[in-house]
Amino acid sequence: MKNIFYILVLLLTFSSCNEYQKAIKSEDAAEKYKVGEELYKAGKYAKANRLFEQAIPQFRGKPQAERLMYLNADASYQMDQYYVSGYHFERFVSAYPKSTKREEALFKAAKSYYHLSPVYSKDQEDTYSALEKLQEYINIYPESTNAKEVNTLVKELDFKLEKKSFETAKQYNRISDYKASIAAIDHFVLDFAGTSLREEALYIRFDSAFQLASKSVEYKKKVRLEAVVDYYNNFKKYYANSEFLEDATTKYENALEQLEQYNTKS
């Protein structure tokens, strides 16, 4: 029985391959469409795609074109070819604005851009595009059953932008560009008011201010040390139990000692 099963599988595989080869060489667009759809349903998306691409030009303006264009876009999506699927789904939405598949196509177009979003350390142009597409989708379909997933994806992408901005400010601190670090943290806190990274961000701003003051030329030092005190008080006000407080307090006391020298002089 086992041998018979394997023989049947081989025969079916051979038949499928043979049918595909015939369709590829055929001039009959309907045959390409038919075989392509069978391959698509069987999960053989690369072969289906190839047949769909050959058939589409011959079906333009015909009723079958709508389904053919959707299947072509989705085959690319299923193969993780997200640049291609995003482009084809958007073309589909533009060509068939009244299609029953419009919402699904628009959602998968947006998700294609989401999948293209890189890790936070890289350029985030695709992340901004994904956020734009997801927002466009939810604006058109606010009551969609996909709304919860869209919100989850948006939060993930937003955090990626937060992390990018935060790590940039942190990097300025690491390379001793303290003025740039303070400015970057100020922008970060304004841009991402509810960020979970705010505690560490405010500590880094304080530390950058302390390092900047400690290494300043004499005539700038007093003003910068006073800024350190302000940053410390602000940090302690919001994060009295912070893991960074002990280190911040040590630096704060050092800043006070340095300021005391100016008060003694005056």
XYZ file of C-alpha atoms in Angstrom:
266
model
C 0.000 0.000 0.000
C 2.822 2.352 0.866
C 4.451 1.775 -2.547
C 1.155 2.466 -4.318
C 0.804 5.745 -2.405
C 4.288 6.899 -3.442
C 3.612 5.926 -7.051
C 0.389 7.976 -7.033
C 2.216 10.974 -5.572
C 4.904 10.702 -8.265
C 2.284 10.410 -10.996
C 0.414 13.448 -9.718
C 3.641 15.447 -9.424
C 4.711 14.469 -12.920
C 1.250 15.285 -14.269
C 1.309 18.691 -12.569
C 4.784 19.499 -13.934
C 3.791 18.334 -17.382
C 0.626 20.458 -17.277
C 2.663 23.485 -16.174
C 5.211 23.039 -18.985
C 2.414 22.790 -21.551
C 0.746 25.933 -20.194
C 4.029 27.885 -20.241
C 4.573 27.062 -23.908
C 0.917 27.511 -24.873
C -0.428 30.593 -26.639
C -3.775 30.072 -24.913
C -4.187 32.656 -22.136
C -7.185 30.807 -20.707
C -5.042 27.699 -20.270
C -2.372 29.729 -18.466
C -5.029 31.209 -16.181
C -6.584 27.802 -15.430
C -3.310 26.028 -14.675
C -1.996 29.050 -12.778
C -5.037 29.053 -10.505
C -4.630 25.325 -9.833
C -0.981 25.860 -8.916
C -1.901 28.838 -6.727
C -4.420 26.717 -4.801
C -1.741 24.019 -4.408
C 0.620 26.577 -2.884
C 3.014 26.572 -5.861
C 3.118 30.347 -6.029
C 6.272 30.840 -8.120
C 4.931 28.755 -10.992
C 1.484 30.320 -10.656
C 3.051 33.775 -10.766
C 4.887 33.025 -13.953
C 1.689 31.901 -15.694
C -0.312 34.843 -14.332
C 2.264 37.334 -15.595
C 2.003 35.800 -19.065
C -1.809 35.778 -19.017
C -2.562 39.237 -17.578
C -1.812 41.308 -20.740
C -4.240 39.169 -22.754
C -7.065 39.555 -20.219
C -6.952 43.352 -19.838
C -10.432 44.808 -20.062
C -12.082 41.409 -19.590
C -14.052 40.226 -16.524
C -11.422 37.591 -15.636
C -8.728 40.261 -15.259
C -9.908 41.299 -11.785
C -9.425 37.882 -10.189
C -6.266 37.248 -12.178
C -4.630 40.472 -10.964
C -5.600 39.711 -7.361
C -4.195 36.182 -7.488
C -1.004 37.477 -9.076
C -0.522 40.029 -6.282
C -1.321 37.485 -3.580
C 1.042 34.880 -5.003
C 3.874 37.406 -4.621
C 2.684 38.186 -1.082
C 2.670 34.487 -0.150
C 6.284 34.220 -1.379
C 7.334 37.192 0.822
C 8.064 39.309 -2.254
C 6.739 42.374 -0.515
C 7.979 45.111 -2.868
C 6.232 43.310 -5.717
C 3.051 42.454 -3.782
C 2.677 45.993 -2.435
C 2.941 47.393 -5.936
C 0.498 44.874 -7.446
C -2.076 45.179 -4.650
C -2.072 48.965 -5.028
C -2.511 48.619 -8.780
C -5.426 46.269 -8.132
C -7.118 48.745 -5.746
C -6.667 51.529 -8.283
C -7.997 49.426 -11.183
C -10.951 47.923 -9.279
C -12.175 50.447 -6.655
C -15.549 48.669 -6.356
C -14.153 45.144 -6.102
C -15.283 42.910 -3.239
C -11.559 42.204 -2.771
C -10.665 45.878 -2.399
C -10.445 45.919 1.406
C -8.369 42.747 1.537
C -6.075 44.048 -1.212
C -5.584 47.386 0.548
C -4.834 45.614 3.820
C -2.282 43.311 2.217
C -0.713 46.253 0.410
C -0.266 47.988 3.782
C 1.104 44.787 5.343
C 3.545 44.442 2.462
C 5.012 47.810 3.448
C 5.004 46.737 7.093
C 7.087 43.669 6.225
C 9.562 45.904 4.385
C 10.249 47.977 7.493
C 13.866 47.271 8.549
C 15.440 46.977 12.005
C 15.508 50.272 13.923
C 19.225 50.838 13.310
C 18.712 51.232 9.549
C 17.111 53.996 7.504
C 13.397 54.156 8.371
C 11.925 55.410 5.079
C 10.007 52.136 4.614
C 8.704 52.369 8.189
C 7.202 55.792 7.494
C 5.652 54.415 4.283
C 4.160 51.484 6.200
C 2.637 53.785 8.806
C 1.146 55.938 6.056
C -0.384 52.912 4.296
C -1.780 51.424 7.515
C -3.313 54.779 8.433
C -4.818 55.067 4.964
C -6.386 51.628 5.362
C -7.890 52.337 8.780
C -9.216 55.715 7.599
C -11.147 53.948 4.839
C -12.189 50.938 6.942
C -12.382 52.162 10.583
C -14.753 49.353 11.563
C -12.715 46.611 9.898
C -12.132 43.292 11.633
C -8.445 43.977 10.899
C -8.454 47.153 13.036
C -6.949 45.423 16.101
C -4.100 43.972 14.044
C -3.505 47.337 12.360
C -3.201 49.023 15.780
C -0.703 46.368 16.877
C 1.387 46.871 13.727
C 1.295 50.661 14.110
C 2.486 50.430 17.727
C 5.343 48.165 16.673
C 6.404 50.554 13.911
C 6.058 53.607 16.182
C 8.311 51.969 18.770
C 10.869 51.291 16.050
C 10.977 55.036 15.305
C 11.221 55.782 19.040
C 14.109 53.359 19.382
C 15.861 54.875 16.367
C 15.561 58.393 17.794
C 16.594 57.269 21.277
C 19.633 55.307 20.105
C 20.786 58.304 18.024
C 20.748 60.498 21.129
C 22.470 57.774 23.123
C 25.168 57.431 20.475
C 25.952 61.151 20.709
C 26.541 60.625 24.431
C 28.837 57.641 23.738
C 31.020 59.589 21.305
C 31.213 62.574 23.706
C 29.169 64.953 21.557
C 27.271 66.092 24.611
C 25.599 69.182 23.175
C 24.152 67.083 20.338
C 23.029 64.438 22.842
C 21.143 66.996 24.959
C 19.465 68.480 21.879
C 18.538 65.024 20.549
C 17.028 63.997 23.903
C 14.994 67.215 24.035
C 13.564 66.429 20.592
C 12.987 62.796 21.544
C 11.003 63.660 24.686
C 8.860 66.124 22.723
C 8.262 63.757 19.789
C 7.516 60.693 21.923
C 5.820 62.066 25.030
C 4.507 58.687 26.226
C 7.643 56.685 25.489
C 8.683 53.855 27.794
C 12.285 54.981 27.249
C 11.764 58.385 28.918
C 13.490 57.455 32.196
C 16.750 56.442 30.553
C 16.485 59.338 28.109
C 16.289 61.907 30.931
C 19.208 60.225 32.678
C 21.305 60.415 29.508
C 20.415 64.101 29.145
C 21.538 64.701 32.733
C 24.757 62.736 32.208
C 25.506 64.600 28.961
C 24.954 67.919 30.744
C 27.291 66.850 33.575
C 30.022 65.701 31.182
C 29.682 68.874 29.143
C 29.917 71.099 32.233
C 32.859 69.211 33.721
C 34.874 69.566 30.500
C 33.856 73.145 29.733
C 36.107 76.142 29.492
C 36.031 78.233 32.655
C 33.760 81.053 31.513
C 30.979 78.581 30.488
C 31.275 76.252 33.423
C 29.044 77.914 36.045
C 26.020 78.215 33.772
C 26.419 74.628 32.619
C 26.777 73.304 36.168
C 23.557 75.098 37.088
C 21.890 73.332 34.166
C 23.164 70.010 35.577
C 21.415 70.758 38.877
C 18.164 71.556 37.049
C 18.345 68.356 34.998
C 19.014 66.309 38.128
C 16.072 67.796 40.019
C 13.818 67.163 37.051
C 15.014 63.561 36.768
C 14.634 62.844 40.497
C 11.152 64.422 40.555
C 9.814 61.848 38.100
C 12.082 58.871 38.851
C 12.872 58.871 42.560
C 13.327 55.091 42.515
C 15.281 54.885 39.283
C 18.120 52.417 38.849
C 20.119 55.369 37.501
C 19.548 57.587 40.554
C 22.590 56.507 42.567
C 24.973 57.357 39.727
C 23.072 60.572 38.971
C 23.228 61.631 42.647
C 27.008 61.093 42.779
C 27.459 63.325 39.726
C 24.966 65.855 41.070
C 26.922 66.168 44.338
C 30.122 66.597 42.331
C 28.434 69.401 40.365
C 27.367 71.081 43.622
C 30.961 70.936 44.903
C 32.186 72.579 41.715
C 29.475 75.259 41.984
C 30.463 75.916 45.593
C 33.863 77.102 44.349
C 32.132 79.851 42.343
C 29.973 80.856 45.319
C 33.105 81.061 47.508
C 34.849 83.246 44.931
C 31.897 85.624 44.765
